Structures are given as structure tokens and as C-alpha cells.
mmCIF file of C-alpha atoms in Angstrom:
data_model
loop_
_atom_site.group_PDB
_atom_site.id
_atom_site.type_symbol
_atom_site.label_atom_id
_atom_site.label_comp_id
_atom_site.label_asym_id
_atom_site.label_seq_id
_atom_site.Cartn_x
_atom_site.Cartn_y
_atom_site.Cartn_z
ATOM 1 C CA MET S 1 0.019 -0.032 -0.092
ATOM 2 C CA ALA S 2 2.979 2.327 -0.081
ATOM 3 C CA ALA S 3 2.180 3.055 -3.681
ATOM 4 C CA ASP S 4 -1.338 4.300 -2.753
ATOM 5 C CA ALA S 5 -0.330 8.042 -2.750
ATOM 6 C CA ASP S 6 -3.764 9.486 -2.093
ATOM 7 C CA LYS S 7 -4.621 6.783 0.574
ATOM 8 C CA ASP S 8 -8.029 6.032 -0.955
ATOM 9 C CA GLY S 9 -7.523 2.245 -0.669
ATOM 10 C CA ARG S 10 -6.918 1.798 -4.423
ATOM 11 C CA ILE S 11 -3.744 1.899 -6.542
ATOM 12 C CA THR S 12 -4.121 3.568 -9.898
ATOM 13 C CA TRP S 13 -1.938 2.874 -12.941
ATOM 14 C CA ILE S 14 -0.293 6.304 -12.448
ATOM 15 C CA GLU S 15 0.400 5.477 -8.724
ATOM 16 C CA ALA S 16 1.829 2.105 -9.719
ATOM 17 C CA SER S 17 3.912 3.674 -12.401
ATOM 18 C CA ASN S 18 5.258 6.383 -10.013
ATOM 19 C CA SER S 19 6.207 3.642 -7.526
ATOM 20 C CA VAL S 20 8.322 1.592 -10.054
ATOM 21 C CA PRO S 21 11.347 3.931 -10.685
ATOM 22 C CA LYS S 22 12.145 4.107 -6.955
ATOM 23 C CA THR S 23 12.060 0.398 -6.735
ATOM 24 C CA LEU S 24 14.200 -0.060 -9.761
ATOM 25 C CA THR S 25 16.570 2.683 -8.352
ATOM 26 C CA ASP S 26 16.929 0.869 -5.186
ATOM 27 C CA ARG S 27 17.486 -2.522 -6.829
ATOM 28 C CA ALA S 28 20.055 -0.933 -9.230
ATOM 29 C CA SER S 29 21.811 0.832 -6.409
ATOM 30 C CA GLU S 30 22.046 -2.382 -4.356
ATOM 31 C CA GLY S 31 23.346 -4.238 -7.484
ATOM 32 C CA SER S 32 25.904 -1.613 -8.235
ATOM 33 C CA SER S 33 27.123 -1.601 -4.636
ATOM 34 C CA LYS S 34 27.508 -5.440 -4.690
ATOM 35 C CA SER S 35 29.440 -5.204 -8.072
ATOM 36 C CA VAL S 36 31.767 -2.484 -6.604
ATOM 37 C CA ARG S 37 32.439 -4.707 -3.561
ATOM 38 C CA GLU S 38 33.257 -7.677 -5.826
ATOM 39 C CA ILE S 39 35.625 -5.555 -8.005
ATOM 40 C CA LEU S 40 37.383 -4.348 -4.917
ATOM 41 C CA ALA S 41 37.676 -7.807 -3.665
ATOM 42 C CA PHE S 42 38.884 -8.936 -7.148
ATOM 43 C CA ALA S 43 41.632 -6.290 -6.968
ATOM 44 C CA GLY S 44 42.548 -7.189 -3.322
ATOM 45 C CA ARG S 45 41.994 -3.489 -2.465
ATOM 46 C CA GLU S 46 39.089 -3.623 0.038
ATOM 47 C CA GLN S 47 40.991 -1.449 2.440
ATOM 48 C CA GLU S 48 42.979 0.936 0.242
ATOM 49 C CA GLY S 49 40.167 1.524 -2.320
ATOM 50 C CA LEU S 50 40.479 2.461 -6.067
ATOM 51 C CA SER S 51 40.576 5.690 -8.053
ATOM 52 C CA PRO S 52 38.314 6.054 -11.033
ATOM 53 C CA ILE S 53 41.161 5.566 -13.434
ATOM 54 C CA GLU S 54 42.249 2.550 -11.575
ATOM 55 C CA PHE S 55 38.602 1.181 -11.565
ATOM 56 C CA GLU S 56 38.311 1.601 -15.300
ATOM 57 C CA GLU S 57 41.640 -0.074 -15.953
ATOM 58 C CA LEU S 58 40.651 -2.868 -13.764
ATOM 59 C CA PHE S 59 37.601 -3.579 -15.752
ATOM 60 C CA VAL S 60 39.737 -3.737 -18.922
ATOM 61 C CA GLN S 61 42.128 -6.101 -17.356
ATOM 62 C CA ALA S 62 39.268 -8.249 -16.132
ATOM 63 C CA PHE S 63 37.898 -8.326 -19.680
ATOM 64 C CA ARG S 64 41.197 -9.307 -21.078
ATOM 65 C CA SER S 65 41.840 -11.812 -18.348
ATOM 66 C CA ALA S 66 38.439 -13.395 -19.085
ATOM 67 C CA ASP S 67 38.944 -13.311 -22.871
ATOM 68 C CA ALA S 68 41.023 -16.491 -22.895
ATOM 69 C CA ASP S 69 41.135 -16.856 -26.739
ATOM 70 C CA HIS S 70 41.595 -13.032 -27.251
ATOM 71 C CA ASN S 71 38.870 -12.799 -29.862
ATOM 72 C CA GLY S 72 37.445 -9.684 -28.261
ATOM 73 C CA THR S 73 34.377 -11.296 -26.817
ATOM 74 C CA ILE S 74 33.698 -13.193 -23.642
ATOM 75 C CA SER S 75 31.833 -16.562 -23.992
ATOM 76 C CA GLN S 76 29.732 -18.233 -21.191
ATOM 77 C CA GLU S 77 32.570 -20.726 -20.654
ATOM 78 C CA GLU S 78 35.024 -17.822 -20.183
ATOM 79 C CA VAL S 79 32.622 -16.146 -17.760
ATOM 80 C CA ILE S 80 32.433 -19.357 -15.605
ATOM 81 C CA THR S 81 36.315 -19.673 -15.672
ATOM 82 C CA LEU S 82 36.634 -15.971 -14.541
ATOM 83 C CA ARG S 83 34.049 -16.615 -11.766
ATOM 84 C CA ARG S 84 36.047 -19.626 -10.656
ATOM 85 C CA ARG S 85 39.266 -17.607 -10.533
ATOM 86 C CA TYR S 86 37.401 -14.812 -8.672
ATOM 87 C CA GLU S 87 36.206 -17.288 -6.116
ATOM 88 C CA GLU S 88 39.745 -18.645 -5.647
ATOM 89 C CA ARG S 89 40.981 -15.150 -5.063
ATOM 90 C CA ARG S 90 38.173 -14.414 -2.676
ATOM 91 C CA LEU S 91 39.031 -17.512 -0.624
ATOM 92 C CA ALA S 92 42.648 -16.640 -0.714
ATOM 93 C CA ALA S 93 41.883 -13.131 0.462
ATOM 94 C CA PHE S 94 39.738 -14.686 3.296
ATOM 95 C CA GLU S 95 42.501 -16.924 4.390
ATOM 96 C CA GLU S 96 44.956 -14.062 4.374
ATOM 97 C CA ARG S 97 42.641 -11.902 6.531
ATOM 98 C CA ARG S 98 42.233 -14.937 8.888
ATOM 99 C CA ARG S 99 45.988 -15.290 9.147
ATOM 100 C CA ARG S 100 46.358 -11.562 9.855
ATOM 101 C CA GLN S 101 43.602 -11.680 12.431
ATOM 102 C CA LYS S 102 45.199 -14.627 14.244
ATOM 103 C CA GLU S 103 48.555 -12.803 14.198
ATOM 104 C CA GLU S 104 46.924 -9.671 15.676
ATOM 105 C CA ALA S 105 45.208 -11.783 18.275
ATOM 106 C CA ARG S 106 48.622 -13.003 19.350
ATOM 107 C CA ALA S 107 50.008 -9.535 19.900
ATOM 108 C CA GLY S 108 51.545 -9.568 23.416
ATOM 109 C CA CYS S 109 51.413 -13.381 23.574
ATOM 110 C CA GLU S 110 55.012 -13.956 22.229
ATOM 111 C CA LEU S 111 57.070 -16.638 24.014
ATOM 112 C CA PRO S 112 60.612 -15.909 25.064
ATOM 113 C CA LYS S 113 63.339 -17.481 22.866
ATOM 114 C CA ALA S 114 64.975 -20.597 24.235
ATOM 115 C CA SER S 115 68.674 -20.843 24.560
ATOM 116 C CA GLU S 116 70.716 -22.944 22.158
ATOM 117 C CA ARG S 117 71.194 -25.763 24.631
ATOM 118 C CA ALA S 118 67.686 -25.769 26.047
ATOM 119 C CA LYS S 119 65.282 -28.669 25.454
ATOM 120 C CA VAL S 120 61.690 -27.472 25.057
ATOM 121 C CA MET S 121 58.840 -29.415 26.760
ATOM 122 C CA VAL S 122 55.120 -28.799 26.316
ATOM 123 C CA LEU S 123 52.801 -30.238 29.001
ATOM 124 C CA SER S 124 48.963 -29.936 28.490
ATOM 125 C CA ALA S 125 45.788 -31.174 29.999
ATOM 126 C CA TYR S 126 42.167 -30.247 30.366
ATOM 127 C CA ARG S 127 42.215 -30.361 34.177
ATOM 128 C CA SER S 128 44.107 -31.732 37.215
ATOM 129 C CA ASP S 129 42.553 -34.372 39.424
ATOM 130 C CA SER S 130 43.155 -32.499 42.626
ATOM 131 C CA LEU S 131 41.603 -29.417 44.186
ATOM 132 C CA SER S 132 43.649 -26.585 45.692
ATOM 133 C CA THR S 133 42.857 -24.790 48.952
ATOM 134 C CA THR S 134 44.088 -21.615 47.524
ATOM 135 C CA THR S 135 42.270 -19.859 44.723
ATOM 136 C CA LEU S 136 43.468 -17.373 42.133
ATOM 137 C CA GLY S 137 41.944 -13.908 41.984
ATOM 138 C CA SER S 138 38.277 -14.888 42.743
ATOM 139 C CA GLN S 139 36.231 -17.012 45.216
ATOM 140 C CA ASP S 140 33.999 -17.980 42.346
ATOM 141 C CA VAL S 141 36.227 -20.203 40.323
ATOM 142 C CA GLU S 142 37.477 -23.770 40.868
ATOM 143 C CA VAL S 143 41.319 -24.016 40.999
ATOM 144 C CA GLY S 144 42.947 -27.346 40.814
ATOM 145 C CA SER S 145 46.525 -28.533 41.615
ATOM 146 C CA GLY S 146 48.985 -30.901 39.985
ATOM 147 C CA PHE S 147 52.606 -31.723 40.347
ATOM 148 C CA ILE S 148 55.550 -31.283 37.921
ATOM 149 C CA THR S 149 58.750 -33.173 38.918
ATOM 150 C CA ILE S 150 61.955 -32.377 37.148
ATOM 151 C CA GLU S 151 64.427 -35.240 37.137
ATOM 152 C CA ASP S 152 68.301 -34.798 37.022
ATOM 153 C CA GLY S 153 69.891 -34.241 33.723
ATOM 154 C CA SER S 154 72.521 -32.079 31.919
ATOM 155 C CA GLU S 155 70.418 -29.924 29.502
ATOM 156 C CA PRO S 156 68.473 -26.808 30.626
ATOM 157 C CA LEU S 157 64.800 -27.187 30.174
ATOM 158 C CA TYR S 158 62.216 -24.713 28.803
ATOM 159 C CA VAL S 159 58.801 -25.925 29.958
ATOM 160 C CA VAL S 160 55.500 -24.645 28.590
ATOM 161 C CA VAL S 161 52.312 -25.768 30.602
ATOM 162 C CA THR S 162 48.714 -25.077 29.356
ATOM 163 C CA SER S 163 45.439 -26.231 30.712
ATOM 164 C CA ALA S 164 41.732 -25.484 30.453
ATOM 165 C CA GLN S 165 41.076 -25.440 34.119
ATOM 166 C CA PRO S 166 42.955 -22.931 36.372
ATOM 167 C CA VAL S 167 45.750 -24.916 38.036
ATOM 168 C CA ILE S 168 48.426 -24.248 40.557
ATOM 169 C CA TRP S 169 51.374 -26.520 39.558
ATOM 170 C CA ARG S 170 53.683 -27.738 42.251
ATOM 171 C CA PHE S 171 57.227 -27.911 40.917
ATOM 172 C CA SER S 172 59.808 -30.086 42.646
ATOM 173 C CA GLY S 173 63.109 -31.932 41.928
ATOM 174 C CA ALA S 174 66.005 -30.647 39.933
ATOM 175 C CA LEU S 175 64.622 -27.072 39.616
ATOM 176 C CA ASP S 176 68.068 -25.681 38.736
ATOM 177 C CA ARG S 177 67.585 -27.276 35.304
ATOM 178 C CA LEU S 178 64.670 -24.925 34.528
ATOM 179 C CA GLU S 179 65.611 -22.104 32.207
ATOM 180 C CA ARG S 180 62.092 -20.765 31.712
ATOM 181 C CA VAL S 181 58.552 -21.863 32.591
ATOM 182 C CA VAL S 182 55.653 -20.505 30.626
ATOM 183 C CA LEU S 183 52.145 -20.977 32.175
ATOM 184 C CA ALA S 184 48.810 -20.631 30.582
ATOM 185 C CA SER S 185 45.170 -21.579 31.199
ATOM 186 C CA ALA S 186 41.926 -21.006 29.228
ATOM 187 C CA ARG S 187 39.276 -20.588 31.910
ATOM 188 C CA ASN S 188 39.364 -17.463 34.042
ATOM 189 C CA ALA S 189 35.663 -17.212 35.067
ATOM 190 C CA PRO S 190 33.087 -19.741 36.463
ATOM 191 C CA ASN S 191 33.149 -22.394 33.637
ATOM 192 C CA SER S 192 33.893 -19.713 31.035
ATOM 193 C CA SER S 193 36.602 -17.512 29.698
ATOM 194 C CA ASP S 194 36.953 -13.752 29.466
ATOM 195 C CA ARG S 195 39.434 -12.586 26.808
ATOM 196 C CA ASN S 196 40.012 -9.292 28.486
ATOM 197 C CA ALA S 197 41.052 -10.776 31.859
ATOM 198 C CA LYS S 198 44.283 -12.624 32.730
ATOM 199 C CA PRO S 199 44.556 -16.396 32.709
ATOM 200 C CA LEU S 200 44.368 -17.992 36.104
ATOM 201 C CA VAL S 201 47.405 -20.069 36.711
ATOM 202 C CA GLY S 202 50.123 -20.368 39.250
ATOM 203 C CA ALA S 203 53.184 -22.393 40.482
ATOM 204 C CA THR S 204 54.924 -23.228 43.696
ATOM 205 C CA GLY S 205 58.552 -24.077 44.186
ATOM 206 C CA LEU S 206 59.839 -21.555 41.528
ATOM 207 C CA PRO S 207 61.310 -18.081 41.759
ATOM 208 C CA ALA S 208 59.110 -15.415 39.997
ATOM 209 C CA ASP S 209 61.928 -14.467 37.530
ATOM 210 C CA LYS S 210 61.805 -17.917 35.930
ATOM 211 C CA VAL S 211 58.176 -17.819 35.214
ATOM 212 C CA THR S 212 56.295 -16.160 32.210
ATOM 213 C CA PHE S 213 52.537 -15.663 32.427
ATOM 214 C CA LEU S 214 50.703 -15.294 29.077
ATOM 215 C CA PRO S 215 48.592 -12.184 29.197
ATOM 216 C CA ARG S 216 45.272 -13.597 27.819
ATOM 217 C CA PRO S 217 43.444 -16.946 27.938
ATOM 218 C CA ASP S 218 43.436 -17.185 24.069
ATOM 219 C CA CYS S 219 47.273 -16.893 23.706
ATOM 220 C CA LEU S 220 47.971 -20.609 23.595
ATOM 221 C CA ALA S 221 45.335 -23.417 23.256
ATOM 222 C CA TYR S 222 45.394 -26.393 25.606
ATOM 223 C CA PHE S 223 45.048 -29.896 24.194
ATOM 224 C CA TYR S 224 44.528 -33.337 25.606
ATOM 225 C CA GLU S 225 45.003 -35.575 22.550
ATOM 226 C CA GLU S 226 47.763 -36.026 20.047
ATOM 227 C CA PRO S 227 47.651 -35.841 17.105
ATOM 228 C CA SER S 228 44.921 -33.208 17.029
ATOM 229 C CA VAL S 229 44.224 -29.761 15.453
ATOM 230 C CA ASP S 230 44.696 -27.934 18.794
ATOM 231 C CA ALA S 231 48.012 -29.891 19.496
ATOM 232 C CA SER S 232 49.463 -29.071 16.052
ATOM 233 C CA GLU S 233 48.524 -25.381 16.326
ATOM 234 C CA THR S 234 49.944 -24.939 19.818
ATOM 235 C CA LEU S 235 53.159 -26.898 18.998
ATOM 236 C CA ALA S 236 53.692 -24.869 15.848
ATOM 237 C CA ILE S 237 53.445 -21.654 17.853
ATOM 238 C CA VAL S 238 55.913 -22.945 20.394
ATOM 239 C CA ARG S 239 58.256 -24.123 17.600
ATOM 240 C CA ARG S 240 58.079 -20.782 15.752
ATOM 241 C CA GLU S 241 58.561 -18.493 18.828
ATOM 242 C CA THR S 242 60.991 -20.529 20.834
ATOM 243 C CA GLY S 243 63.023 -21.606 17.813
ATOM 244 C CA LYS S 244 62.906 -25.250 18.994
ATOM 245 C CA ASP S 245 60.848 -28.459 18.350
ATOM 246 C CA ALA S 246 59.144 -29.525 21.504
ATOM 247 C CA ILE S 247 58.682 -32.828 23.251
ATOM 248 C CA SER S 248 55.039 -32.880 24.273
ATOM 249 C CA ALA S 249 52.650 -34.851 26.527
ATOM 250 C CA ALA S 250 48.921 -34.361 27.035
ATOM 251 C CA ARG S 251 46.015 -36.008 28.827
ATOM 252 C CA TYR S 252 42.431 -35.026 29.672
ATOM 253 C CA GLU S 253 42.980 -35.310 33.456
ATOM 254 C CA VAL S 254 46.235 -35.731 35.281
ATOM 255 C CA SER S 255 47.744 -35.932 38.675
ATOM 256 C CA GLY S 256 50.988 -34.552 37.340
ATOM 257 C CA PHE S 257 53.964 -34.804 34.989
ATOM 258 C CA THR S 258 57.589 -36.010 35.448
ATOM 259 C CA VAL S 259 59.987 -34.433 33.010
ATOM 260 C CA PHE S 260 63.235 -36.289 32.280
ATOM 261 C CA SER S 261 65.878 -35.847 29.630
ATOM 262 C CA ALA S 262 64.375 -38.299 27.187
ATOM 263 C CA GLY S 263 60.756 -37.368 27.641
ATOM 264 C CA ILE S 264 57.798 -36.826 29.804
ATOM 265 C CA ARG S 265 55.911 -39.342 31.980
ATOM 266 C CA MET S 266 52.264 -38.493 32.944
ATOM 267 C CA SER S 267 50.652 -39.697 36.109
ATOM 268 C CA GLU S 268 46.988 -40.667 35.620
ATOM 269 C CA PRO S 269 44.466 -39.872 38.349
ATOM 270 C CA ALA S 270 43.257 -42.570 40.614
ATOM 271 C CA ASP S 271 40.575 -44.943 39.280
ATOM 272 C CA ARG S 272 37.015 -43.711 39.938
ATOM 273 C CA LYS S 273 34.353 -46.123 41.159
ATOM 274 C CA THR S 274 30.894 -46.231 39.974
ATOM 275 C CA MET S 275 28.723 -43.674 41.963
ATOM 276 C CA ILE S 276 24.975 -44.256 42.543
ATOM 277 C CA VAL S 277 23.089 -41.396 44.131
ATOM 278 C CA LYS S 278 20.014 -42.940 45.841
ATOM 279 C CA SER S 279 17.249 -41.298 47.950
ATOM 280 C CA ALA S 280 14.886 -44.135 48.590
ATOM 281 C CA GLY S 281 14.119 -47.876 48.133
ATOM 282 C CA SER S 282 16.550 -50.792 47.977
ATOM 283 C CA LEU S 283 19.271 -51.578 45.632
ATOM 284 C CA GLU S 284 21.458 -54.639 45.126
ATOM 285 C CA VAL S 285 24.939 -53.755 44.128
ATOM 286 C CA VAL S 286 27.010 -56.272 42.115
ATOM 287 C CA GLY S 287 30.734 -55.770 41.728
ATOM 288 C CA ASP S 288 32.979 -53.072 43.110
ATOM 289 C CA ALA S 289 30.723 -49.927 43.418
ATOM 290 C CA LEU S 290 30.455 -46.851 45.476
ATOM 291 C CA VAL S 291 26.945 -46.202 46.807
ATOM 292 C CA VAL S 292 26.224 -42.656 48.065
ATOM 293 C CA VAL S 293 23.126 -42.210 50.297
ATOM 294 C CA PRO S 294 21.992 -38.503 50.407
ATOM 295 C CA GLY S 295 21.733 -37.271 53.999
ATOM 296 C CA SER S 296 25.139 -38.234 55.322
ATOM 297 C CA SER S 297 28.550 -36.583 55.371
ATOM 298 C CA ASP S 298 30.015 -39.874 54.300
ATOM 299 C CA GLY S 299 28.041 -39.654 51.166
ATOM 300 C CA LEU S 300 29.450 -36.116 50.473
ATOM 301 C CA ALA S 301 32.904 -37.360 51.177
ATOM 302 C CA SER S 302 32.447 -40.070 48.684
ATOM 303 C CA MET S 303 31.337 -37.496 46.019
ATOM 304 C CA VAL S 304 34.377 -35.323 46.823
ATOM 305 C CA ALA S 305 36.585 -38.418 46.293
ATOM 306 C CA HIS S 306 34.719 -39.132 42.974
ATOM 307 C CA TYR S 307 35.203 -35.656 41.486
ATOM 308 C CA PHE S 308 38.638 -35.021 42.995
ATOM 309 C CA PRO S 309 40.413 -38.410 43.169
ATOM 310 C CA GLY S 310 43.735 -36.672 43.822
ATOM 311 C CA GLY S 311 42.143 -35.130 46.891
ATOM 312 C CA VAL S 312 42.292 -31.513 48.280
ATOM 313 C CA ILE S 313 45.782 -30.199 48.403
ATOM 314 C CA GLU S 314 46.824 -27.738 51.073
ATOM 315 C CA ILE S 315 48.686 -24.841 49.440
ATOM 316 C CA ASP S 316 49.984 -21.817 51.250
ATOM 317 C CA PRO S 317 49.045 -18.610 49.238
ATOM 318 C CA ALA S 318 52.310 -17.043 50.247
ATOM 319 C CA SER S 319 54.271 -19.834 48.367
ATOM 320 C CA VAL S 320 52.462 -19.217 45.079
ATOM 321 C CA VAL S 321 53.841 -17.349 42.108
ATOM 322 C CA ALA S 322 50.738 -16.488 40.146
ATOM 323 C CA SER S 323 49.198 -14.426 37.317
ATOM 324 C CA VAL S 324 46.811 -12.789 39.830
ATOM 325 C CA THR S 325 46.766 -12.543 43.648
ATOM 326 C CA PRO S 326 46.455 -15.968 45.326
ATOM 327 C CA THR S 327 44.283 -16.220 48.442
ATOM 328 C CA ARG S 328 42.850 -18.994 50.502
ATOM 329 C CA TYR S 329 39.247 -20.211 49.800
ATOM 330 C CA ASP S 330 36.621 -18.911 52.233
ATOM 331 C CA VAL S 331 34.643 -22.087 51.182
ATOM 332 C CA LEU S 332 36.113 -24.722 48.940
ATOM 333 C CA PRO S 333 34.395 -25.256 45.514
ATOM 334 C CA SER S 334 31.559 -27.600 44.633
ATOM 335 C CA GLU S 335 31.057 -30.732 46.729
ATOM 336 C CA ALA S 336 34.180 -30.120 48.803
ATOM 337 C CA GLY S 337 32.686 -26.748 49.966
ATOM 338 C CA LEU S 338 29.270 -28.397 50.612
ATOM 339 C CA LEU S 339 30.999 -30.999 52.834
ATOM 340 C CA GLN S 340 32.850 -28.245 54.691
ATOM 341 C CA LEU S 341 29.477 -26.409 55.377
ATOM 342 C CA VAL S 342 27.688 -29.627 56.450
ATOM 343 C CA GLN S 343 30.528 -30.478 58.778
ATOM 344 C CA SER S 344 30.406 -26.815 60.268
ATOM 345 C CA GLY S 345 26.663 -27.094 60.906
ATOM 346 C CA ALA S 346 25.908 -24.351 58.474
ATOM 347 C CA LEU S 347 24.135 -26.778 56.190
ATOM 348 C CA ALA S 348 21.999 -29.885 56.784
ATOM 349 C CA TRP S 349 21.503 -32.503 54.080
ATOM 350 C CA ASN S 350 17.921 -34.046 54.121
ATOM 351 C CA ARG S 351 16.845 -37.404 52.840
ATOM 352 C CA ASN S 352 15.705 -35.927 49.487
ATOM 353 C CA GLY S 353 19.248 -34.833 48.833
ATOM 354 C CA GLU S 354 18.412 -31.160 49.396
ATOM 355 C CA PHE S 355 20.619 -28.741 51.472
ATOM 356 C CA LEU S 356 18.883 -26.723 54.266
ATOM 357 C CA ILE S 357 20.695 -23.485 54.835
ATOM 358 C CA LYS S 358 20.679 -22.884 58.584
ATOM 359 C CA ARG S 359 22.900 -19.724 58.866
ATOM 360 C CA LYS S 360 24.655 -17.245 56.780
ATOM 361 C CA ILE S 361 26.949 -18.926 54.223
ATOM 362 C CA ARG S 362 28.858 -18.305 51.108
ATOM 363 C CA PHE S 363 27.907 -20.631 48.213
ATOM 364 C CA PRO S 364 30.795 -22.844 47.001
ATOM 365 C CA ALA S 365 32.090 -22.002 43.565
ATOM 366 C CA GLU S 366 30.821 -23.534 40.342
ATOM 367 C CA LEU S 367 27.624 -25.366 41.582
ATOM 368 C CA GLY S 368 26.666 -26.161 37.972
ATOM 369 C CA GLY S 369 26.045 -29.160 35.673
ATOM 370 C CA ALA S 370 26.769 -32.415 37.644
ATOM 371 C CA HIS S 371 27.649 -30.249 40.695
ATOM 372 C CA SER S 372 24.319 -28.432 40.799
ATOM 373 C CA ALA S 373 22.212 -28.785 43.991
ATOM 374 C CA ARG S 374 18.901 -27.801 45.566
ATOM 375 C CA PHE S 375 18.859 -25.530 48.604
ATOM 376 C CA LEU S 376 16.150 -24.341 51.020
ATOM 377 C CA LEU S 377 16.926 -21.039 52.779
ATOM 378 C CA LEU S 378 15.387 -21.509 56.181
ATOM 379 C CA ARG S 379 13.183 -18.764 57.682
ATOM 380 C CA GLY S 380 15.187 -15.740 59.186
ATOM 381 C CA VAL S 381 18.412 -16.898 57.601
ATOM 382 C CA PRO S 382 20.248 -14.113 55.488
ATOM 383 C CA GLU S 383 20.704 -14.721 51.802
ATOM 384 C CA PRO S 384 24.112 -16.377 51.085
ATOM 385 C CA ASP S 385 27.043 -14.580 49.467
ATOM 386 C CA GLY S 386 28.420 -15.587 46.122
ATOM 387 C CA GLY S 387 26.241 -17.079 43.397
ATOM 388 C CA ALA S 388 24.259 -20.280 43.205
ATOM 389 C CA TRP S 389 24.925 -20.359 39.507
ATOM 390 C CA GLN S 390 23.052 -23.299 38.088
ATOM 391 C CA SER S 391 21.637 -24.457 41.391
ATOM 392 C CA CYS S 392 18.158 -23.955 42.796
ATOM 393 C CA VAL S 393 17.633 -21.978 45.897
ATOM 394 C CA ILE S 394 14.061 -21.692 47.372
ATOM 395 C CA SER S 395 13.225 -19.336 50.261
ATOM 396 C CA GLU S 396 11.221 -20.972 52.967
ATOM 397 C CA ASP S 397 9.516 -17.666 53.758
ATOM 398 C CA THR S 398 8.121 -17.108 50.289
ATOM 399 C CA GLY S 399 8.256 -20.474 48.664
ATOM 400 C CA GLN S 400 9.830 -18.740 45.670
ATOM 401 C CA PRO S 401 13.316 -19.176 44.068
ATOM 402 C CA LEU S 402 15.964 -16.577 44.978
ATOM 403 C CA ARG S 403 16.858 -14.181 42.335
ATOM 404 C CA GLY S 404 19.693 -15.520 40.274
ATOM 405 C CA SER S 405 19.149 -19.126 41.010
ATOM 406 C CA ARG S 406 17.915 -21.690 38.609
ATOM 407 C CA CYS S 407 15.010 -23.925 39.679
#
């Protein structure tokens, strides 16, 4: 009805005719704009642009380039060939832009060069199997701990360690062999990553002047399988920037690594038993299994052992060299923190597997996914500090979920 100029509910021939030129002009303008963009891409001059003379010359060049038999006309086959070449150039330009973007993204992420005698080692994992009593920068993230043992040898070592989970690595052994330790991690927020914040990673047993912390979580990708795309990209970066090929080792979850002159040994986490969470009825268990009955501290302790088979590692914040300030947890993350709160009397665990909040608490970090829980905030008890994240918290006073919880 935009063509109905006099708004009488009818479109006359004149009104229809008057509406056509604008429509054609818009379409022609849109088509011209697309053609100009294609010519700029064809010339590889999207950023610099073209002068009118260069633009005309380019059309002549394009015509001659398409006129494969030089007969002064362009056939349909020659047009198809030209379009194919244009598409190849467009893809090449795209890959070049992607390469430049990746290089720009690595600005500030450069690794120090290794000395001529140094042997370069890359250790990578998704997570460690232990939980640290010290956190890095925030009470709302889960920080693990793993060991790295350096065995005796003659060559200096350049060790790169990367992980998904924030980890405090405990170094021991022949530490005088270490020329440089580069530490990186991907997660620096509750189960997520903020590119504008520092990676969360630390070490004990090392002087600060031997440790390099990469400035962003996307500087160096972790990997837990070889061969893989992530492994090849990370090892290529290490090779290019240190000037050395690296010996590497990776696993999804580790207790730690032992570095020796000929290679790297990985320590696997302790075997997990089957865990069955049960709230009522009877169950016959066949074989070696771990049965967790909600309502007991023993059940929570079993869950802590399941999720952190390496245990909870006591780490003094003052002993940690880290990318951000290390501090002791007020409440440990996930099930370990729930166990703490139950043992202190701040929480009670009923037979339905729900937690009753009896006094002011701080929620343990990262109560999401398999670690999510249900809470009832008893009457008169102040709302907890921290975030429930993906857990459900119901107020006994109102019968409604607390703001920010997921029920």
C-alpha cells in the first residue's frame, strides 16, 4: 500500500507507475554496490580503495583476463572460468585476513626465545585431578592442583604448561635445570573465559623471575589428545617462537607430569568407582561400586573423592607465584565446599538430597552441571554470599526461588 499515494484504498496505474522507478533505482543501487564490492575484492583492494582511473583499468584487465582466446568477446565458458578464478582469489583473501587476524590476536602473547642448549617441553591437560585450598583472584572459580617433577639431567629445560582449568602447579626436583617456565590456562571465570582478563594459573617451588605468564586466555590453546588440530597449532606456535621443536605430552585429566631428559611421564588420576546417588528404596549392588546415600557426610565425602580423586591439596598462598593474587578459599568449590558447610553445621542434608541453609554462608564456587544442587533457605536466615549459579535456591519464607538461582 506504499504506492497508494492518495490513501484511498486503491492503486491507480499512475500511482503504480510512479512507484516503479524508485523500486528499480533501489535495486540498481544495491546491485551496483555489490558489483563494486566484488571488483574491490577482485583487486584485493578492499582496504585501500580504487581511483576512477584504476577502476576503469581494472575492468579492462578483467575483460582481457576473461577473454582467454583473445577474440574480443567473452563466452559463457570464459565467464564461468573467470568466476572460478574470482572465487579462488576471494577464498585466498579470506584466508589471508584470517591469518592476519590470528597474528593480531597473538599481539603480546609472544614466548621468550629458548637458549641454544635448552630442551623445550610442552605439557597440556584439560584439568588436574586435585583441588587446591588456594584460589586465584576470585572465590567463584574452581582451581585445581597438579605436580611437575623435574628429574636430574644435563640440559637446561624450557617448559610450557597449558590447561583448560585454572591450576596451581607444584614444581619439585632438579629445579636448577629450569631455564624458563611458561604458564597458560583457558578458563578465568566460572566455567567460562573472559578474553580481556588474565589467565588464572600459578606455581609453587619456583622463583618469580623464571616464570612467564601469558597475558590472555586465548594466547595458547590447551590440548589433551595427540595428534589433534589444537595440538598441532599450539606446537607450531611454540616451535616458531622458541626456535625449537618441542617434546610434548597431554591427557584430559592428570595428577601431574615427570620431566626427564628423554621425555615426559604422565601420572594418571586414581581410578573412579561407579557412583550411585540414591534417595529411597533398596538396591542390590553387584561388583565393586560406591553407593552414596544422600543425608550423610560420608556420602558427600564419597562424592568429593569421586570428583577429585587426587584429593584436596593444602597450598599456602604465600608460596604461590601466580598471574593474579592468590588467596585462601573462604569455602572450597563444589562438593568439597558443601562438605565443609555440612561439617560446620551451616548446612544440613535431608533425605531428599536437598541442602537446608541454617545460617549465613557463602555458596561454594561452580555449583553447575553435575555439581548443581537444591537448597532451602530457612526462615530468618540471611541470603548467602556468592552465586548459586546453576543451582536452585528456594526461600522458606516465600516458597519462591531466590533471584539468580535456577529452579
